[in-house]
Amino acid sequence: MFEYRITKYDPQFRDTRGAYTRDEWTAVSDVGQFFDGELLTTAEYHRVENAYIASALSFCREAGVESLTVRGLENHGGVSPTISEGAVIPLEQVQPILTDVLREHYWCKLEGLDSFIHVGYDFYMYLGTPSECPTSIQLAGSLGLFVESFHSPYGDTDAA
């Protein structure tokens, strides 16, 4: 499996331990606040959110992933999920789930036998695919995201 970390965070600003060293927004709740002297607007938040979602879907399509299963569903955001634990979600229906997870309405992992999408804290996204995805890597870069080879910290996907 090929695993990636896809973020808005430029790797050149990581310290020797891998920690990000710049002051940047990390959640939808940061809209309206200033980071490095710039106001995070709703429009900018949506631009980045849409880049994450477009990238995740592109990786899945390029790798031939047709559906993903909901795993580890947690509802701490107070919004009732429209999905349930163990539901098999066709790829064309993944976008609203990713939107809700990125906006912290609820949390879950989306996993397949040889693929996954995990959204972590501070706007980190991890993807696993059965094949390399050079076109999707290029797309993510063109959308202002950074793709790094990285193992997801969100569990063993072999049990999916």
XYZ file of N, CA and C in Angstrom:
480
model
N 0.838 -1.174 0.000
C 0.000 0.000 0.000
C 0.889 1.246 0.000
N 0.451 2.261 -0.726
C 1.130 3.542 -0.758
C 0.394 4.475 0.203
N 1.127 5.067 1.132
C 0.509 5.931 2.134
C 1.086 7.338 2.044
N 0.196 8.301 2.206
C 0.569 9.705 2.058
C -0.009 10.544 3.189
N 0.711 11.615 3.510
C 0.158 12.680 4.356
C -0.026 13.866 3.419
N -1.238 14.403 3.401
C -1.557 15.523 2.527
C -2.029 16.672 3.413
N -1.312 17.795 3.319
C -1.632 18.930 4.170
C -1.400 20.247 3.449
N -1.831 21.312 4.096
C -1.585 22.664 3.636
C -0.258 23.176 4.182
N 0.426 22.358 4.972
C 1.644 22.759 5.668
C 2.899 22.447 4.855
N 3.665 23.472 4.533
C 4.894 23.331 3.753
C 5.954 22.614 4.594
N 6.449 21.463 4.139
C 7.427 20.690 4.911
C 8.704 21.461 5.245
N 9.017 22.503 4.501
C 10.245 23.257 4.797
C 10.175 23.987 6.143
N 8.958 24.071 6.711
C 8.791 24.731 7.999
C 8.601 23.739 9.147
N 9.161 22.536 9.002
C 9.135 21.538 10.075
C 10.508 21.515 10.755
N 10.487 21.307 12.063
C 11.758 21.205 12.772
C 12.306 19.779 12.632
N 13.394 19.499 13.303
C 14.047 18.191 13.157
C 13.186 17.042 13.676
N 12.215 17.336 14.546
C 11.293 16.302 15.047
C 10.076 16.155 14.148
N 9.934 17.025 13.156
C 8.792 16.979 12.257
C 7.657 17.902 12.653
N 7.812 18.637 13.751
C 6.758 19.559 14.205
C 6.729 20.792 13.307
N 5.534 21.253 13.018
C 5.370 22.434 12.170
C 5.636 23.680 13.008
N 6.419 24.623 12.480
C 6.903 25.743 13.283
C 6.224 27.080 13.000
N 5.349 27.146 12.026
C 4.688 28.411 11.715
C 3.321 28.483 12.382
N 2.858 29.700 12.603
C 1.540 29.943 13.180
C 0.513 29.938 12.055
N -0.239 28.840 11.936
C -1.255 28.722 10.891
C -2.545 28.207 11.509
N -3.622 28.449 10.821
C -4.921 27.962 11.284
C -4.962 26.441 11.174
N -5.785 25.850 12.044
C -5.837 24.386 12.096
C -7.246 23.821 12.081
N -8.273 24.698 12.050
C -9.641 24.197 12.105
C -10.608 25.251 11.588
N -11.795 24.812 11.224
C -12.839 25.723 10.759
C -13.169 26.767 11.820
N -13.009 26.423 13.088
C -13.297 27.369 14.171
C -12.328 28.549 14.189
N -11.269 28.480 13.412
C -10.301 29.578 13.328
C -10.719 30.677 12.351
N -11.777 30.467 11.574
C -12.243 31.490 10.633
C -12.527 32.769 11.432
N -12.048 33.889 10.904
C -12.227 35.184 11.560
C -11.041 35.596 12.415
N -10.064 34.707 12.568
C -8.865 35.024 13.344
C -7.695 35.331 12.416
N -6.664 35.951 12.977
C -5.467 36.305 12.213
C -4.360 35.300 12.476
N -3.654 34.939 11.401
C -2.511 34.041 11.475
C -1.412 34.624 10.610
N -0.269 34.839 11.223
C 0.864 35.445 10.532
C 0.432 36.743 9.834
N -0.428 37.504 10.529
C -0.860 38.799 10.030
C -1.981 38.786 9.005
N -2.496 37.597 8.675
C -3.561 37.511 7.665
C -4.830 36.930 8.274
N -5.960 37.525 7.893
C -7.263 37.082 8.359
C -7.679 35.814 7.628
N -8.077 34.788 8.380
C -8.633 33.586 7.754
C -10.101 33.859 7.456
N -10.428 33.957 6.190
C -11.804 34.213 5.767
C -12.522 32.890 5.498
N -13.830 32.972 5.459
C -14.625 31.795 5.097
C -14.251 31.323 3.701
N -14.036 32.262 2.790
C -13.681 31.890 1.411
C -12.355 31.132 1.369
N -11.359 31.588 2.123
C -10.066 30.900 2.132
C -10.191 29.527 2.790
N -10.947 29.451 3.881
C -11.164 28.151 4.501
C -11.788 27.186 3.489
N -12.841 27.621 2.801
C -13.512 26.749 1.823
C -12.583 26.369 0.676
N -11.713 27.283 0.243
C -10.757 26.966 -0.818
C -9.874 25.796 -0.394
N -9.350 25.869 0.813
C -8.460 24.812 1.305
C -9.240 23.515 1.542
N -10.395 23.621 2.160
C -11.235 22.441 2.386
C -11.541 21.745 1.066
N -11.923 22.504 0.060
C -12.225 21.928 -1.260
C -10.996 21.283 -1.891
N -9.813 21.851 -1.646
C -8.572 21.263 -2.171
C -8.321 19.902 -1.522
N -8.540 19.796 -0.222
C -8.377 18.515 0.474
C -9.328 17.470 -0.109
N -10.582 17.844 -0.250
C -11.585 16.893 -0.731
C -11.307 16.482 -2.173
N -11.001 17.451 -3.026
C -10.691 17.132 -4.425
C -9.480 16.215 -4.518
N -8.481 16.463 -3.692
C -7.279 15.623 -3.698
C -7.598 14.203 -3.241
N -8.321 14.072 -2.137
C -8.663 12.733 -1.626
C -9.439 11.935 -2.666
N -10.434 12.565 -3.266
C -11.234 11.861 -4.274
C -10.406 11.516 -5.502
N -9.497 12.397 -5.886
C -8.635 12.126 -7.034
C -7.747 10.906 -6.774
N -7.140 10.837 -5.583
C -6.309 9.678 -5.241
C -7.132 8.396 -5.336
N -8.325 8.430 -4.768
C -9.166 7.224 -4.791
C -9.536 6.834 -6.217
N -9.934 7.795 -7.015
C -10.298 7.487 -8.408
C -9.111 6.940 -9.183
N -7.966 7.594 -9.030
C -6.772 7.150 -9.768
C -6.373 5.731 -9.379
N -6.590 5.380 -8.123
C -6.223 4.047 -7.631
C -7.327 3.015 -7.851
N -8.460 3.436 -8.405
C -9.547 2.505 -8.681
C -10.393 2.153 -7.478
N -10.360 2.976 -6.431
C -11.176 2.732 -5.236
C -12.620 3.106 -5.560
N -13.538 2.205 -5.319
C -14.947 2.447 -5.650
C -15.809 2.759 -4.442
N -15.399 2.305 -3.254
C -16.180 2.564 -2.046
C -15.266 2.462 -0.835
N -15.744 3.038 0.270
C -15.018 3.003 1.539
C -16.020 2.734 2.656
N -15.552 2.142 3.730
C -16.408 1.786 4.853
C -16.144 2.730 6.028
N -17.212 3.151 6.693
C -17.111 4.022 7.868
C -16.602 3.203 9.049
N -15.530 3.680 9.675
C -14.941 3.001 10.840
C -14.698 4.025 11.942
N -14.942 3.637 13.169
C -14.605 4.467 14.322
C -15.418 5.741 14.444
N -16.666 5.709 14.030
C -17.518 6.899 14.045
C -17.641 7.465 15.463
N -17.343 8.752 15.599
C -17.458 9.464 16.876
C -18.236 10.745 16.631
N -19.134 11.061 17.547
C -19.934 12.275 17.393
C -19.728 13.178 18.597
N -18.699 14.028 18.497
C -18.418 14.985 19.562
C -18.864 16.384 19.174
N -19.257 16.574 17.922
C -19.589 17.900 17.426
C -21.039 18.296 17.593
N -21.882 17.379 18.031
C -23.283 17.712 18.246
C -24.141 17.690 16.996
N -23.548 17.357 15.847
C -24.310 17.250 14.601
C -24.566 15.774 14.346
N -25.806 15.403 14.155
C -26.125 13.995 13.916
C -25.580 13.547 12.564
N -24.700 12.557 12.572
C -24.167 12.062 11.304
C -25.270 11.432 10.452
N -25.133 11.566 9.170
C -26.069 10.928 8.238
C -25.541 9.566 7.806
N -24.498 9.113 8.486
C -23.880 7.816 8.201
C -23.885 6.999 9.482
N -23.566 5.727 9.348
C -23.487 4.874 10.531
C -22.233 4.011 10.454
N -21.805 3.545 11.611
C -20.633 2.679 11.698
C -20.821 1.466 10.789
N -19.805 1.169 9.988
C -19.836 0.020 9.103
C -20.513 0.247 7.761
N -21.073 1.441 7.561
C -21.736 1.724 6.279
C -20.703 1.741 5.152
N -21.070 1.138 4.044
C -20.225 1.152 2.856
C -20.672 2.334 2.004
N -19.747 3.250 1.764
C -20.057 4.498 1.072
C -19.443 4.473 -0.326
N -20.266 4.552 -1.372
C -19.717 4.653 -2.723
C -18.873 5.931 -2.838
N -17.814 5.882 -3.598
C -16.900 7.010 -3.701
C -17.622 8.305 -4.058
N -18.642 8.227 -4.908
C -19.343 9.455 -5.309
C -20.150 10.071 -4.168
N -20.235 9.387 -3.023
C -20.954 9.931 -1.863
C -20.018 10.272 -0.690
N -18.730 10.271 -0.930
C -17.753 10.527 0.129
C -17.592 12.023 0.412
N -17.790 12.874 -0.565
C -17.539 14.313 -0.411
C -18.244 14.928 0.794
N -19.553 14.736 0.989
C -20.182 15.377 2.152
C -19.673 14.839 3.488
N -19.231 13.596 3.516
C -18.668 13.031 4.746
C -17.345 13.726 5.060
N -16.499 13.885 4.048
C -15.234 14.581 4.269
C -15.466 16.022 4.698
N -16.448 16.665 4.111
C -16.781 18.036 4.519
C -17.134 18.069 6.003
N -18.007 17.173 6.434
C -18.422 17.139 7.840
C -17.254 16.823 8.775
N -16.390 15.901 8.379
C -15.251 15.543 9.220
C -14.267 16.707 9.296
N -13.976 17.345 8.172
C -13.067 18.489 8.186
C -13.625 19.647 9.014
N -14.937 19.774 9.035
C -15.571 20.850 9.820
C -15.828 20.433 11.266
N -15.352 19.235 11.636
C -15.426 18.713 12.999
C -16.859 18.526 13.495
N -17.782 18.219 12.579
C -19.148 17.900 12.985
C -19.186 16.529 13.652
N -18.403 15.607 13.128
C -18.191 14.280 13.694
C -16.884 13.775 13.128
N -16.449 12.595 13.559
C -15.182 12.055 13.074
C -15.377 10.588 12.732
N -14.686 10.164 11.699
C -14.616 8.749 11.348
C -13.449 8.541 10.412
N -13.091 7.285 10.263
C -12.123 6.882 9.248
C -12.932 6.278 8.109
N -12.453 6.445 6.902
C -13.038 5.797 5.728
C -12.007 4.809 5.225
N -12.363 3.526 5.216
C -11.383 2.495 4.910
C -11.930 1.443 3.970
N -11.026 0.925 3.153
C -11.329 -0.189 2.274
C -10.313 -1.291 2.507
N -10.395 -2.345 1.738
C -9.444 -3.451 1.904
C -8.016 -3.018 1.637
N -7.830 -2.112 0.688
C -6.486 -1.677 0.321
C -6.411 -0.158 0.161
N -7.226 0.555 0.944
C -7.260 2.013 0.824
C -7.842 2.640 2.085
N -7.576 3.914 2.277
C -8.186 4.638 3.392
C -8.073 6.142 3.187
N -8.963 6.856 3.879
C -8.861 8.300 4.071
C -9.034 8.522 5.566
N -8.026 9.118 6.192
C -8.085 9.466 7.609
C -7.861 10.962 7.723
N -8.731 11.646 8.438
C -8.546 13.067 8.716
C -8.195 13.188 10.178
N -7.063 13.823 10.459
C -6.594 13.943 11.827
C -6.746 15.343 12.381
N -6.217 15.505 13.567
C -6.218 16.813 14.221
C -5.434 17.823 13.394
N -5.765 19.078 13.569
C -5.022 20.191 12.980
C -4.956 20.160 11.458
N -5.997 19.633 10.841
C -6.127 19.631 9.384
C -5.041 18.792 8.700
N -4.773 17.628 9.259
C -3.890 16.656 8.611
C -4.765 15.587 7.972
N -4.408 15.185 6.759
C -5.148 14.125 6.078
C -4.153 13.056 5.638
N -4.556 11.808 5.826
C -3.726 10.665 5.461
C -4.505 9.797 4.483
N -3.816 9.357 3.436
C -4.448 8.526 2.417
C -3.616 7.280 2.185
N -4.291 6.188 1.967
C -3.641 4.957 1.568
C -4.305 4.452 0.302
N -3.498 4.049 -0.659
C -4.009 3.551 -1.935
C -3.224 2.318 -2.360
N -3.825 1.464 -3.163
C -3.142 0.241 -3.592
C -2.084 0.485 -4.672
N -2.056 1.692 -5.226
C -1.081 1.995 -6.271
C -0.617 3.440 -6.125
N 0.515 3.733 -6.752
C 0.989 5.115 -6.766
C -0.008 5.969 -7.540
N -0.044 7.249 -7.197
C -1.020 8.153 -7.819
C -0.335 9.435 -8.274
N 0.522 9.358 -9.297
C 1.283 10.547 -9.705
C 0.418 11.709 -10.190
N -0.670 11.413 -10.861
C -1.552 12.489 -11.335
C -2.195 13.202 -10.155
N -2.594 12.463 -9.141
C -3.220 13.057 -7.956
C -2.210 13.836 -7.121
N -0.996 13.350 -7.058
C 0.062 14.101 -6.361
C 0.244 15.452 -7.034
N 0.277 15.446 -8.347
C 0.421 16.695 -9.101
C -0.790 17.605 -8.874
N -1.992 17.043 -8.887
C -3.197 17.835 -8.646
C -3.143 18.490 -7.267
N -2.823 17.711 -6.236
C -2.758 18.265 -4.879
C -1.780 19.440 -4.826
N -0.631 19.280 -5.450
C 0.354 20.368 -5.489
C -0.180 21.605 -6.182
N -0.907 21.397 -7.269
C -1.461 22.535 -7.999
C -2.551 23.242 -7.200
N -3.129 22.548 -6.223
C -4.158 23.134 -5.363
C -3.564 23.739 -4.089
N -2.228 23.743 -4.004
C -1.555 24.362 -2.865
C -1.306 23.434 -1.691
N -1.450 22.121 -1.915
C -1.232 21.159 -0.836
C 0.120 20.473 -1.010
N 0.589 19.873 0.069
C 1.866 19.176 0.076
C 1.611 17.700 0.341
N 2.216 16.853 -0.478
C 2.045 15.397 -0.373
C 3.377 14.797 0.044
N 3.331 14.049 1.138
C 4.534 13.390 1.643
C 4.231 11.913 1.864
N 5.216 11.069 1.634
C 5.068 9.667 1.968
C 5.039 9.577 3.496
N 3.970 8.955 4.048
C 3.803 8.981 5.500
C 2.800 7.916 5.911
N 3.088 7.202 6.989
C 2.183 6.180 7.513
C 1.131 6.846 8.396
N -0.137 6.532 8.205
C -1.207 7.115 9.009
C -1.083 6.697 10.472
N -1.226 7.651 11.382
C -1.199 7.319 12.805
C -2.547 6.798 13.323
N -3.521 6.631 12.429
C -4.875 6.288 12.858
C -5.222 4.819 12.726
N -4.272 3.981 13.033
C -4.600 2.577 13.188
C -4.219 1.681 12.046
N -4.410 0.422 12.311
C -4.098 -0.654 11.384
C -5.216 -0.764 10.366
N -4.929 -0.440 9.118
C -5.947 -0.516 8.086
C -6.101 -1.931 7.540
N -5.237 -2.846 7.970
C -5.386 -4.217 7.486
C -6.657 -4.862 8.015
N -7.183 -4.324 9.123
C -8.395 -4.887 9.715
C -9.659 -4.346 9.065
N -9.507 -3.446 8.115
C -10.668 -2.849 7.463
C -11.358 -3.912 6.669
